[in-house]
mmCIF file of C-alpha atoms and ligand atoms in Angstrom:
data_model
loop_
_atom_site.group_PDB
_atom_site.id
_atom_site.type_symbol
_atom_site.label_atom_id
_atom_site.label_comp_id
_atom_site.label_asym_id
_atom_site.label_seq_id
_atom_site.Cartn_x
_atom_site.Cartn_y
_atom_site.Cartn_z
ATOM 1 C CA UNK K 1 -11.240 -16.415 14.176
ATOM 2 C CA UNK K 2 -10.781 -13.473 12.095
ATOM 3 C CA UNK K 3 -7.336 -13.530 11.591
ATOM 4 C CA UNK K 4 -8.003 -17.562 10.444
ATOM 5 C CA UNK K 5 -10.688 -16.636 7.781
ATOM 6 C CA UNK K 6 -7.976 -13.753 6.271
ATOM 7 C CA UNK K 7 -5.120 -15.923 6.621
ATOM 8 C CA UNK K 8 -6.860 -18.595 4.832
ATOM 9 C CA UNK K 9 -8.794 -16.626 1.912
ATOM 10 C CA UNK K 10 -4.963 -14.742 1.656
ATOM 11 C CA UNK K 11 -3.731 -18.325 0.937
ATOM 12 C CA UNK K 12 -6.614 -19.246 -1.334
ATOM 13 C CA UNK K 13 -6.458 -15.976 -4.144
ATOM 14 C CA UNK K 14 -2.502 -15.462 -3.830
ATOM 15 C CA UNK K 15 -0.351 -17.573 -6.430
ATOM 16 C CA UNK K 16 1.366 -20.503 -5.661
ATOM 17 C CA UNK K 17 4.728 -21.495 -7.561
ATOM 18 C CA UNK K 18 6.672 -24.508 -7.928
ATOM 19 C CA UNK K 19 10.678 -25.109 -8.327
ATOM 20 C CA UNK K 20 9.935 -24.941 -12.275
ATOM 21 C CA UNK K 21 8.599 -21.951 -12.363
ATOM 22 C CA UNK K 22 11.252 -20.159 -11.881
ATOM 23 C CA UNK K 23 14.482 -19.285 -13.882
ATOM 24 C CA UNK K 24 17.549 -18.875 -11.771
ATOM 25 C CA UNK K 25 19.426 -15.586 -12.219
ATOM 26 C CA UNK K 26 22.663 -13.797 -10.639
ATOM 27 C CA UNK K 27 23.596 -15.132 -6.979
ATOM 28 C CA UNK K 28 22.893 -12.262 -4.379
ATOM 29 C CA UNK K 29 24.562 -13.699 -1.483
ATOM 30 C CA UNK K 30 25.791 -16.940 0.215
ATOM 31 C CA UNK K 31 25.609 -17.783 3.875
ATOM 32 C CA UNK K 32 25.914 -20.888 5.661
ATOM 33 C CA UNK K 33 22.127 -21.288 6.082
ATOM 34 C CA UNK K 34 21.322 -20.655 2.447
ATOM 35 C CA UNK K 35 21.860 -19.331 -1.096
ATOM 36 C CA UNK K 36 19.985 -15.910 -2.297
ATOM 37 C CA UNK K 37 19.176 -15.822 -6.288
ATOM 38 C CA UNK K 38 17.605 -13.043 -8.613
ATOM 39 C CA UNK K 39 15.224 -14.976 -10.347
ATOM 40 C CA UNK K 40 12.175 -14.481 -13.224
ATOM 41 C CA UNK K 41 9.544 -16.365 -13.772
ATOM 42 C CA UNK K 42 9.459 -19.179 -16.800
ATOM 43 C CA UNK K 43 5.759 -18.763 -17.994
ATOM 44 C CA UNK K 44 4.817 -15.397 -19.631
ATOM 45 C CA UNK K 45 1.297 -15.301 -18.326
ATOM 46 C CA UNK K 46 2.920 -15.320 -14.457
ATOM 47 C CA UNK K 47 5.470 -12.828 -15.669
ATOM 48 C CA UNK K 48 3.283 -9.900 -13.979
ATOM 49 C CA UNK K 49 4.934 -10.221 -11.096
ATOM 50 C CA UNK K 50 8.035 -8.921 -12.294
ATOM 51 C CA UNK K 51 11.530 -9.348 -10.709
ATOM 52 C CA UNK K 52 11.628 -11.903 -7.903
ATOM 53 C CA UNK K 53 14.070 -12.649 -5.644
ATOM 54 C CA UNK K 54 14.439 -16.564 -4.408
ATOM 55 C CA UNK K 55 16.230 -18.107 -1.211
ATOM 56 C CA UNK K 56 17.246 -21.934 -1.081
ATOM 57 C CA UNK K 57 17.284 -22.395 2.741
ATOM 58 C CA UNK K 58 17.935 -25.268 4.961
ATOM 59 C CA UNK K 59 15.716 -26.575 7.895
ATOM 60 C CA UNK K 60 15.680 -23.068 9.708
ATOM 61 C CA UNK K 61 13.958 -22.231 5.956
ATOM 62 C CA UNK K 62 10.663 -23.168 8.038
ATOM 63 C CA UNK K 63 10.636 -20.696 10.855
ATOM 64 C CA UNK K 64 11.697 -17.947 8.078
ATOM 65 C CA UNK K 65 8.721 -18.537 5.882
ATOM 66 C CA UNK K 66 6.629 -18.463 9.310
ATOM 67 C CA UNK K 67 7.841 -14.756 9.980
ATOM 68 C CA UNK K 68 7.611 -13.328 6.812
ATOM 69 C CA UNK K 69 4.160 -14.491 6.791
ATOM 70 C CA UNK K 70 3.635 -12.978 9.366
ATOM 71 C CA UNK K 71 5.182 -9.966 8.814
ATOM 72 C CA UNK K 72 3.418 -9.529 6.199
ATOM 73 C CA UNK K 73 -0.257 -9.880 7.587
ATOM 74 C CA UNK K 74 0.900 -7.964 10.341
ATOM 75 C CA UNK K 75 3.257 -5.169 9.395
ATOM 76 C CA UNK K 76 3.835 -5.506 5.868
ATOM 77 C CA UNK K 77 5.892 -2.342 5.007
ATOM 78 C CA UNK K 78 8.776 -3.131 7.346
ATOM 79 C CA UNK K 79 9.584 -5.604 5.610
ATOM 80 C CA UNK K 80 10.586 -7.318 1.774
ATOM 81 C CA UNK K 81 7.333 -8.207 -0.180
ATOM 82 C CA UNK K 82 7.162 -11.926 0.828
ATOM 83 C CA UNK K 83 5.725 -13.685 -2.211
ATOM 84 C CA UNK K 84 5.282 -17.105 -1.493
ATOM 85 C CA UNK K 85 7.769 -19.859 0.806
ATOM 86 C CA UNK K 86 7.465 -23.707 -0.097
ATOM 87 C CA UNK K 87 9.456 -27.003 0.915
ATOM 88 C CA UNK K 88 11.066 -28.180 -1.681
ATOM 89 C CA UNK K 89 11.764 -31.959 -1.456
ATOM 90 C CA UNK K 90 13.649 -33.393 -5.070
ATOM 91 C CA UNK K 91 16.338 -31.375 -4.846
ATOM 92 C CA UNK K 92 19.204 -33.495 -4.690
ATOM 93 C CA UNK K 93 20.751 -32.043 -1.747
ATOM 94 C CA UNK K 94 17.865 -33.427 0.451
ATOM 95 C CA UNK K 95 14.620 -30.812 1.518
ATOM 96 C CA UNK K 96 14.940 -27.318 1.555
ATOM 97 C CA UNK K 97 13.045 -24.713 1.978
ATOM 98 C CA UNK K 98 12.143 -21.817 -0.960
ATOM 99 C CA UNK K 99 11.288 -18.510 -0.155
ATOM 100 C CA UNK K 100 10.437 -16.160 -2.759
ATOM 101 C CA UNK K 101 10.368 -12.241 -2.020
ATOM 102 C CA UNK K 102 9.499 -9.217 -4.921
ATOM 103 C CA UNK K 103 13.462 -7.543 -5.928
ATOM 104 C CA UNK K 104 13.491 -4.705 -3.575
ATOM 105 C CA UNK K 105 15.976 -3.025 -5.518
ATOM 106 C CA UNK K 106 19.711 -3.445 -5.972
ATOM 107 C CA UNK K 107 21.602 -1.633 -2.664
ATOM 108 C CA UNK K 108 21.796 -2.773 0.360
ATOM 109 C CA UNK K 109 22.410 0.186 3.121
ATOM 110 C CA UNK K 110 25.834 -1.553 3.040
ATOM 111 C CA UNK K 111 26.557 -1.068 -0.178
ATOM 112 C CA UNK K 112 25.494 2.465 -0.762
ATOM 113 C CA UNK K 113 27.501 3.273 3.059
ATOM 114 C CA UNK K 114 30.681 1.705 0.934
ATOM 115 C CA UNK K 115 30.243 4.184 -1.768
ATOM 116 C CA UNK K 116 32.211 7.639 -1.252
ATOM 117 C CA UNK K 117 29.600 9.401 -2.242
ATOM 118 C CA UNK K 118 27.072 8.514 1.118
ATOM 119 C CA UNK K 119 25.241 9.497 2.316
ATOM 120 C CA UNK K 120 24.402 11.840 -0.852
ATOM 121 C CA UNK K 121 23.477 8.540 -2.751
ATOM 122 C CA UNK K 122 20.750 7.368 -0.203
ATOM 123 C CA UNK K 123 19.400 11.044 -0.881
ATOM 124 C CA UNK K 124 19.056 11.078 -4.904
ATOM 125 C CA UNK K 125 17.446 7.383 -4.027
ATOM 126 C CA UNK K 126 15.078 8.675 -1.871
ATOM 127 C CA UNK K 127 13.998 11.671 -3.705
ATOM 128 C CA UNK K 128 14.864 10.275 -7.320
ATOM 129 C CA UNK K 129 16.611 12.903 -8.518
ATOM 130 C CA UNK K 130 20.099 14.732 -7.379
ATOM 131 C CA UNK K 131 19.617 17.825 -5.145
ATOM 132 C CA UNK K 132 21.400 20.595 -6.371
ATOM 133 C CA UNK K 133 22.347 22.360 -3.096
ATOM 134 C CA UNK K 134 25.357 22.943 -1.467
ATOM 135 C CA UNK K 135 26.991 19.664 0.442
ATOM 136 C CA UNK K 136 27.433 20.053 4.162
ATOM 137 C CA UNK K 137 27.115 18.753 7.919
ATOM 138 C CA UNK K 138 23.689 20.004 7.859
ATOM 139 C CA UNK K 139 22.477 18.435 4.909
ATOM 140 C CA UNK K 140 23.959 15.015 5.438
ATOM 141 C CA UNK K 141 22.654 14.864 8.975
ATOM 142 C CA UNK K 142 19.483 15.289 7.374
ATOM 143 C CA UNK K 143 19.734 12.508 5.105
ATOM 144 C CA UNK K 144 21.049 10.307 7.993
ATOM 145 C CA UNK K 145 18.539 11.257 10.355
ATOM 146 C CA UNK K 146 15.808 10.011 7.471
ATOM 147 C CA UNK K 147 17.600 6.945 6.815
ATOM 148 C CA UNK K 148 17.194 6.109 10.791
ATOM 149 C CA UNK K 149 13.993 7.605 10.988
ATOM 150 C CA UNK K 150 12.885 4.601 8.406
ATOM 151 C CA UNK K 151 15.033 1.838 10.310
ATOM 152 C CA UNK K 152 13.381 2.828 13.998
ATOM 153 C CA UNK K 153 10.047 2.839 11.846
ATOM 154 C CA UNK K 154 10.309 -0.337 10.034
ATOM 155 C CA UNK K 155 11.640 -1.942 14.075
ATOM 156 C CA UNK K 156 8.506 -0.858 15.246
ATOM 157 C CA UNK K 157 6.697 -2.592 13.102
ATOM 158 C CA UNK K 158 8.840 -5.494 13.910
ATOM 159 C CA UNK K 159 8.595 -5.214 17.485
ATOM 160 C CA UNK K 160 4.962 -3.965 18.267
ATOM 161 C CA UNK K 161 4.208 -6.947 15.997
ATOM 162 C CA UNK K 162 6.471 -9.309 19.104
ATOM 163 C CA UNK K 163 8.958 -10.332 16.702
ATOM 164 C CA UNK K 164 12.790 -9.556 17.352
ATOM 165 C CA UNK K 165 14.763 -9.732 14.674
ATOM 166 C CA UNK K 166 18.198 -9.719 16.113
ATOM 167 C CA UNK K 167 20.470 -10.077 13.090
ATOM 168 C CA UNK K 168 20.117 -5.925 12.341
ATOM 169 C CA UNK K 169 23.118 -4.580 9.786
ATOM 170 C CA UNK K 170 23.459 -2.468 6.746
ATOM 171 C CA UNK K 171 23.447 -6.067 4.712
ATOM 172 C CA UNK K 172 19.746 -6.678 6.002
ATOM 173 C CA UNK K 173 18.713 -3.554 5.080
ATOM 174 C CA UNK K 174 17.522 -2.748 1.776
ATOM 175 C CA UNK K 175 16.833 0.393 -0.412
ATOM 176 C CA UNK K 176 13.088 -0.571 -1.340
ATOM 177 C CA UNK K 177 12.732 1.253 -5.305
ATOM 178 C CA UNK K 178 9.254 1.147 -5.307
ATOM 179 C CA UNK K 179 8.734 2.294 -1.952
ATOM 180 C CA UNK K 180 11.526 4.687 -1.891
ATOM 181 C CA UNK K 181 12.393 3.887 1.466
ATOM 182 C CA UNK K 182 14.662 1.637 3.038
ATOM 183 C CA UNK K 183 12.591 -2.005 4.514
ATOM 184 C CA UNK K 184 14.412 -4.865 6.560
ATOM 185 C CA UNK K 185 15.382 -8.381 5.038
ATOM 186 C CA UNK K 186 16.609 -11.808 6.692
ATOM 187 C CA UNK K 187 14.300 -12.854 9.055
ATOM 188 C CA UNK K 188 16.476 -16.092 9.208
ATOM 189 C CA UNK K 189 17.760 -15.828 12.645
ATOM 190 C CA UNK K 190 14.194 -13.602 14.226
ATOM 191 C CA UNK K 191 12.489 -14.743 17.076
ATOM 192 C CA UNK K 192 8.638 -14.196 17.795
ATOM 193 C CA UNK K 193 8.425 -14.425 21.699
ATOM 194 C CA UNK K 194 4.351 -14.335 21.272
ATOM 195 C CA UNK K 195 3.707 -17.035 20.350
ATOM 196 C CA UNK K 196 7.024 -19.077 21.109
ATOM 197 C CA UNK K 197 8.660 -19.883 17.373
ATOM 198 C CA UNK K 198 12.049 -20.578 17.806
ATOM 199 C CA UNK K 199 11.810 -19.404 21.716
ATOM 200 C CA UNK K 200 15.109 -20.881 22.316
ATOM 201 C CA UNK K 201 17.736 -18.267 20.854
ATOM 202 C CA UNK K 202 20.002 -19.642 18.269
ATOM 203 C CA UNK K 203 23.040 -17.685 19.377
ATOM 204 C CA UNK K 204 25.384 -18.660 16.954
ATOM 205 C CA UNK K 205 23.353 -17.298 14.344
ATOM 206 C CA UNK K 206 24.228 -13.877 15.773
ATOM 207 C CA UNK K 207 26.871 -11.414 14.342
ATOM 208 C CA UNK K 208 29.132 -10.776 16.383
ATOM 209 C CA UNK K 209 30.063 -7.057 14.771
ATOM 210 C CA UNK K 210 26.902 -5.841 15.610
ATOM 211 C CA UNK K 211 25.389 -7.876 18.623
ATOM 212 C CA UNK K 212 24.242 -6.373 21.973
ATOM 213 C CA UNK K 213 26.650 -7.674 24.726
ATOM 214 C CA UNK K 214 23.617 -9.411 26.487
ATOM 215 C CA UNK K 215 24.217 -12.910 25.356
ATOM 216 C CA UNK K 216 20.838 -14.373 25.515
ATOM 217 C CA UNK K 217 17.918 -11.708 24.870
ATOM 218 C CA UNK K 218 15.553 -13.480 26.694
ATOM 219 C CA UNK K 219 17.146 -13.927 31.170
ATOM 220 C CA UNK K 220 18.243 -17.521 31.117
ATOM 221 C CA UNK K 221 15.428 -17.602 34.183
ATOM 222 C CA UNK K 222 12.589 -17.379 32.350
ATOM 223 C CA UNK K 223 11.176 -20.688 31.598
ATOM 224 C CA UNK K 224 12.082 -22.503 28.167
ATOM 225 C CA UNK K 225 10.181 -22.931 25.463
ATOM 226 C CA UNK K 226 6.422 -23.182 26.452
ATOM 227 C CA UNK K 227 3.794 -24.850 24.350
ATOM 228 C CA UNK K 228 2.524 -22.352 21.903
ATOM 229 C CA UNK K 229 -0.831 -21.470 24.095
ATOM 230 C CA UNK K 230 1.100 -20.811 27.290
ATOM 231 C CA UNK K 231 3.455 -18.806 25.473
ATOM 232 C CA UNK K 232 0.453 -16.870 23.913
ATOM 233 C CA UNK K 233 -0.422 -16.054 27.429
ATOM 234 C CA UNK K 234 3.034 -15.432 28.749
ATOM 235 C CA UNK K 235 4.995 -13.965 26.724
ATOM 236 C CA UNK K 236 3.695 -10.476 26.632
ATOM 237 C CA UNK K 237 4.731 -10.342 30.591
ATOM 238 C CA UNK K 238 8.452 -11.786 29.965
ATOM 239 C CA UNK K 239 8.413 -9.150 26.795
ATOM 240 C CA UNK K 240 8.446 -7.006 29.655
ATOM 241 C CA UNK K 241 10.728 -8.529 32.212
ATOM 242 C CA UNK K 242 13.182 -8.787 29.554
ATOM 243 C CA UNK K 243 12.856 -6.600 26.864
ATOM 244 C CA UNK K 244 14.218 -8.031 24.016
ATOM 245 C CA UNK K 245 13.330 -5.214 21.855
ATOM 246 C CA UNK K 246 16.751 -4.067 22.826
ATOM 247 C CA UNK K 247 18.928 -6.071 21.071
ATOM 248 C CA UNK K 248 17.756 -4.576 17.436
ATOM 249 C CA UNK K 249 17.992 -1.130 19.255
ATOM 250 C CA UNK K 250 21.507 -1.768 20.124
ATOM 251 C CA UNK K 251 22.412 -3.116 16.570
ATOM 252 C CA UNK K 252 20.693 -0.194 15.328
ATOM 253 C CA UNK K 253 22.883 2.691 17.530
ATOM 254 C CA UNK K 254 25.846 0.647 15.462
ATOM 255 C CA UNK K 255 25.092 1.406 11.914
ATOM 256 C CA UNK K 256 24.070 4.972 13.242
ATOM 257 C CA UNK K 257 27.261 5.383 14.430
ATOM 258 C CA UNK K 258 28.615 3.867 11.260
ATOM 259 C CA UNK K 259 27.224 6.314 9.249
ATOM 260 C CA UNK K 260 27.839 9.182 11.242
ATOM 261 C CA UNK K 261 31.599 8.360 11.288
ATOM 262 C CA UNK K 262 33.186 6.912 7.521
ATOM 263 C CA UNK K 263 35.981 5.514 9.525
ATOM 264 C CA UNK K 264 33.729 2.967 10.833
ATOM 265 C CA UNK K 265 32.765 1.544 8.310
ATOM 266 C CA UNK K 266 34.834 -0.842 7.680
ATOM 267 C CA UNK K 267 34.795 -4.667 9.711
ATOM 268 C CA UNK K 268 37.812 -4.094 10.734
ATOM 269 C CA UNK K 269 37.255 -0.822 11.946
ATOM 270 C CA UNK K 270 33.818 -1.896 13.768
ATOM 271 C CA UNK K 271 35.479 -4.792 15.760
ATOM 272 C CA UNK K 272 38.651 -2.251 17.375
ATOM 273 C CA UNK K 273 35.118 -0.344 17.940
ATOM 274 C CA UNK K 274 33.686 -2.720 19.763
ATOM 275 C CA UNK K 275 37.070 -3.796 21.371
ATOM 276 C CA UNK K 276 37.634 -0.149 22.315
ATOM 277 C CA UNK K 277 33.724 0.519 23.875
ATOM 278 C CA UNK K 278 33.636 -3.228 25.398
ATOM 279 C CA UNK K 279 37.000 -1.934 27.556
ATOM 280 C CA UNK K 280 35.108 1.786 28.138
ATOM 281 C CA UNK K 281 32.312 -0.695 30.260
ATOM 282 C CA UNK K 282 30.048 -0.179 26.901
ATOM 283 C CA UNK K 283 29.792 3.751 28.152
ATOM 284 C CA UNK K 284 29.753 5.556 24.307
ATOM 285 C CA UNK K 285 30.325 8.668 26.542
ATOM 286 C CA UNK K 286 33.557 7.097 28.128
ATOM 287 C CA UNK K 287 34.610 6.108 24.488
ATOM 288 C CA UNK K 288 34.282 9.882 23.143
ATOM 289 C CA UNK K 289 36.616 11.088 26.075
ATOM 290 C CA UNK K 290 39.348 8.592 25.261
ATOM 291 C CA UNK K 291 39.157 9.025 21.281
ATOM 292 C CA UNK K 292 37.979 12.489 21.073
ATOM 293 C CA UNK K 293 41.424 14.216 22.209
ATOM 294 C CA UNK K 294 43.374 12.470 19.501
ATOM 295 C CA UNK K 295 41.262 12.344 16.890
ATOM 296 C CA UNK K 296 41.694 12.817 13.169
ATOM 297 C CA UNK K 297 39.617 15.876 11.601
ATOM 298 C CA UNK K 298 37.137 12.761 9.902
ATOM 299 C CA UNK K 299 36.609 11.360 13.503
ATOM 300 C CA UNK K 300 35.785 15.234 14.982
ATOM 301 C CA UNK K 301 33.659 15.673 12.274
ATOM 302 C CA UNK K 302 31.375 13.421 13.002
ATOM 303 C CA UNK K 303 31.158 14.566 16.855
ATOM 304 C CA UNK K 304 30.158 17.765 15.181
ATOM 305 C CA UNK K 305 27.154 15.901 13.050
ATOM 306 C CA UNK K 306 26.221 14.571 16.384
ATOM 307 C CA UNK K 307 26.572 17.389 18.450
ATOM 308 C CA UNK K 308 24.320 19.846 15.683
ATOM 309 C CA UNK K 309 21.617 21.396 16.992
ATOM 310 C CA UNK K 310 22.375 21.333 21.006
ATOM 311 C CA UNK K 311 23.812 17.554 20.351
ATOM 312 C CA UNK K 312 20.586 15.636 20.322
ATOM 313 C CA UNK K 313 21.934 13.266 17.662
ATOM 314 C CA UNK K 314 24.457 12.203 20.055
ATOM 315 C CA UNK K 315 22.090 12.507 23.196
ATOM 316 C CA UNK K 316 19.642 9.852 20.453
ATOM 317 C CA UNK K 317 22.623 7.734 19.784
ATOM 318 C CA UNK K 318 23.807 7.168 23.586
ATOM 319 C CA UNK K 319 20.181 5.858 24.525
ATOM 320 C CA UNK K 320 20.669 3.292 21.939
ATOM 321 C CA UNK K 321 23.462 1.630 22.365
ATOM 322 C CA UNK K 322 24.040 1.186 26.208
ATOM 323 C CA UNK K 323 25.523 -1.957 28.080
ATOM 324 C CA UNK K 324 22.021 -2.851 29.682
ATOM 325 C CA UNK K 325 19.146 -3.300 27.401
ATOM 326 C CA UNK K 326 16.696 -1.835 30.395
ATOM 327 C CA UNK K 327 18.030 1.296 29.922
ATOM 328 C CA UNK K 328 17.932 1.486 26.399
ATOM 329 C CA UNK K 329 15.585 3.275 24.194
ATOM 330 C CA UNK K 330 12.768 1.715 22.405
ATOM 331 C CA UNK K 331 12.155 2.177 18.915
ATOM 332 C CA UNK K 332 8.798 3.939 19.469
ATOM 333 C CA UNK K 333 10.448 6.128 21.924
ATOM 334 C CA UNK K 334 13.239 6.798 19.651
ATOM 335 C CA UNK K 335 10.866 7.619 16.723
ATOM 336 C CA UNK K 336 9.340 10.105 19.733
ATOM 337 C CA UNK K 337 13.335 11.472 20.243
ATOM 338 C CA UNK K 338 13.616 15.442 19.446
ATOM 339 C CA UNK K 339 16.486 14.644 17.228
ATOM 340 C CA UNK K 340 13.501 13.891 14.067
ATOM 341 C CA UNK K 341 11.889 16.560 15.380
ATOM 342 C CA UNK K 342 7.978 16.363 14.236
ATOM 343 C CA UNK K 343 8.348 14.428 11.416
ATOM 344 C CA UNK K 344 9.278 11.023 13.543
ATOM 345 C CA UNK K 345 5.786 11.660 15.578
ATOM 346 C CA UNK K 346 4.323 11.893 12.287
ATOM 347 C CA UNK K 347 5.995 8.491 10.755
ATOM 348 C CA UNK K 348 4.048 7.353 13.823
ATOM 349 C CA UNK K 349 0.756 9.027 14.194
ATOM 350 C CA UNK K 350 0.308 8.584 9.956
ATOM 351 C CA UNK K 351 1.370 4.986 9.063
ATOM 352 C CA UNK K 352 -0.235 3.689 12.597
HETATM 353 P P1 LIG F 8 21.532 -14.275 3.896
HETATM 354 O O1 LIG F 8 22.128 -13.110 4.639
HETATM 355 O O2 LIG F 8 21.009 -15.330 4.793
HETATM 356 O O3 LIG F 8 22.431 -14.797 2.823
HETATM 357 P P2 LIG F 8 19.522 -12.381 2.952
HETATM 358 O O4 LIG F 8 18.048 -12.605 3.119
HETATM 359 O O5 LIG F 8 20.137 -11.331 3.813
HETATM 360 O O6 LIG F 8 20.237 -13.787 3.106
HETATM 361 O O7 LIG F 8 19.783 -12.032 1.427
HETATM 362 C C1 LIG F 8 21.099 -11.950 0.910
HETATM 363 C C2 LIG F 8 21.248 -10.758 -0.010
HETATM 364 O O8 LIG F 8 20.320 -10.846 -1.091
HETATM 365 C C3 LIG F 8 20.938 -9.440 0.657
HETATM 366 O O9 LIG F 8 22.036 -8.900 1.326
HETATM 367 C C4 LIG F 8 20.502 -8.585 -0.510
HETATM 368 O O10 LIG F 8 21.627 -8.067 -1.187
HETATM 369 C C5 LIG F 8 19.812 -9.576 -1.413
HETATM 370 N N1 LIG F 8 18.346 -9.578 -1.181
HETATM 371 C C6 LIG F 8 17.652 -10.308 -0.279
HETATM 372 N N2 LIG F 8 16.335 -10.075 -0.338
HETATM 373 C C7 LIG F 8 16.159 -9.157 -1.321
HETATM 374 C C8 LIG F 8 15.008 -8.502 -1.900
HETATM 375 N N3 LIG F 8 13.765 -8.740 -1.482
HETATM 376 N N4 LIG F 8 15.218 -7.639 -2.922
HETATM 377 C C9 LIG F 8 16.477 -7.398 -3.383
HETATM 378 N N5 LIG F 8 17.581 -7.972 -2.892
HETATM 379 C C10 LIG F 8 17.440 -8.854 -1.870
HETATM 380 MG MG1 LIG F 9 21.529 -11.323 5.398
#
């Protein structure tokens, strides 16, 4: 009942906007489920809320607005600042859905992991100003280890909260300005196994480059799609039959991987990856032993930014991204992992 009353004063004092109130501004992206614009408001007096950023979607539109209102209510910092989501029916292209999110900022973990300057440029980001200290192993394994310490954070927000959000890459992952840390974006192709929106996975939403090998997250035994109460009821059990968690974690050990070595960072590069690992049986430790004894001085440099400090980061990385999603880590546990030392108990025990 309490959640109703908040939900439904939240709706009553928070604005509501309308396809003409907003100006249309540089494209962000393009998929095949919908357009992202930078947009600004047309009236002065709603100008306040500064730069907005506004996402023409098509049917699935609906179950995205449905997440990110619930993401915010329930774990609001994990996330981009949802604004406000509408249908929007005189288009002439038919309905679709608007969803309308505060600009985060301009980079994408993808784009500043392009630049040759990462991870250096996450670290003048983060503390807004550029660190005069000597560049080394030490220091960018540092800056990594913060960058995942805010991922794993922002996934447990995600998944205490019961929503998966299995589309995790550097693209959905933005450098928050205001917050000065890095949130999650795209909850187009998420799942919320609580209460049974879009139960039934929509595989071909996933990316292949950085999907778990498990091709449905939830066993193809468990029962499909349950009226919302029963799901309510059940889901919390087949959370933990299944696990579904996982997947993100899995997704997650990639881009850690990609930033610990530059020469996989490319697509290309990523897909021989997974090539290479899929024919090691998914063992990461099987896939050091055949690259390791051939590898360029890039590639053995980033076994030695794993293997600082008695190897933890690798020991971290290995419980991520494993062939069965049982025996991965969680991202609570990970937070928990030696390799952030105290300062991952802290994200947890201070933000929680
Ligand atoms: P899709 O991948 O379905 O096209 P996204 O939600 O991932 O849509 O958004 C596409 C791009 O738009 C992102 O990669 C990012 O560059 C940009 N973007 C999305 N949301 C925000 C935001 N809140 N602030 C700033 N940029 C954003
Ligand atoms: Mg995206």
């Amino acid at each position: 009942f309490d959640m109703f009353v908040l939900a439904f004063a939240e709706r009553l004092f928070r604005p509501t906007y309308r396809k003409d109130d907003f100006v249309l501004g540089k494209k962000l992206g393009e998929g095949a489920f919908g357009v992202v614009y930078k947009v600004s408001l047309a009236k002065p007096s709603l100008k306040k809320e500064g730069e907005l950023v506004l996402k023409k979607a098509t049917e699935y539109g609906a179950v995205e607005i449905w997440m990110n209102e619930r993401v915010r209510r329930a774990c609001a910092n994990s996330c981009a600042d949802f604004v406000y989501g509408f249908l929007e029916s005189s288009s002439k292209k038919g309905a679709e859905y608007w969803l309308i999110w505060r600009f985060e900022g301009e980079a994408t973990l993808a784009d500043l992991m392009l630049s040759k300057e990462f991870p250096y440029n996450v670290e003048t980001l983060i503390l807004g100003e550029v660190q005069d200290l000597p560049k080394g192993l030490e220091r960018e394994n540092k800056i990594i280890q913060t960058i995942m310490r805010q991922l794993l954070f922002a996934l447990d927000g995600l998944h205490s909260t019961g929503i998966v959000h299995r589309d995790i890459k550097p693209q959905n992952v933005i450098f928050s300005e205001g917050a000065r840390t890095f949130k999650i974006i795209d909850l187009g192709a998420a799942t919320d196994l609580r209460v049974g929106i879009n139960y039934i996975p929509k595989e071909f939403l996933l990316d292949p480059r950085y999907a778990a090998p498990e091709q449905y997250i939830m066993s193809t035994q468990t029962p499909s799609a349950p009226s919302a109460p029963v799901a309510t009821a059940l889901s919390p059990v087949l959370w933990q039959l299944n696990l579904p968690d996982r997947f993100d974690i899995y997704s997650a050990g990639l881009i850690f991987l990609q930033m610990a070595f530059p020469s996989l960072r490319t697509d290309s590069s990523l897909i021989q990856f997974n090539r290479q690992l899929k024919r090691c049986g998914y063992d990461l430790v099987a896939w050091r032993k055949s690259v390791e004894p051939r590898a360029n001085s890039e590639l053995r440099r980033g076994f030695e930014l794993l293997d600082l400090d008695g190897g933890i980061g690798w020991e971290l990385l290995t419980s991520m991204v494993r062939y069965k999603a049982r025996q991965r880590t969680s991202a609570k546990a990970a937070l928990a992992h030696p390799y952030f030392g105290r300062e991952g108990l802290l994200a947890l025990s201070f933000m929680q």
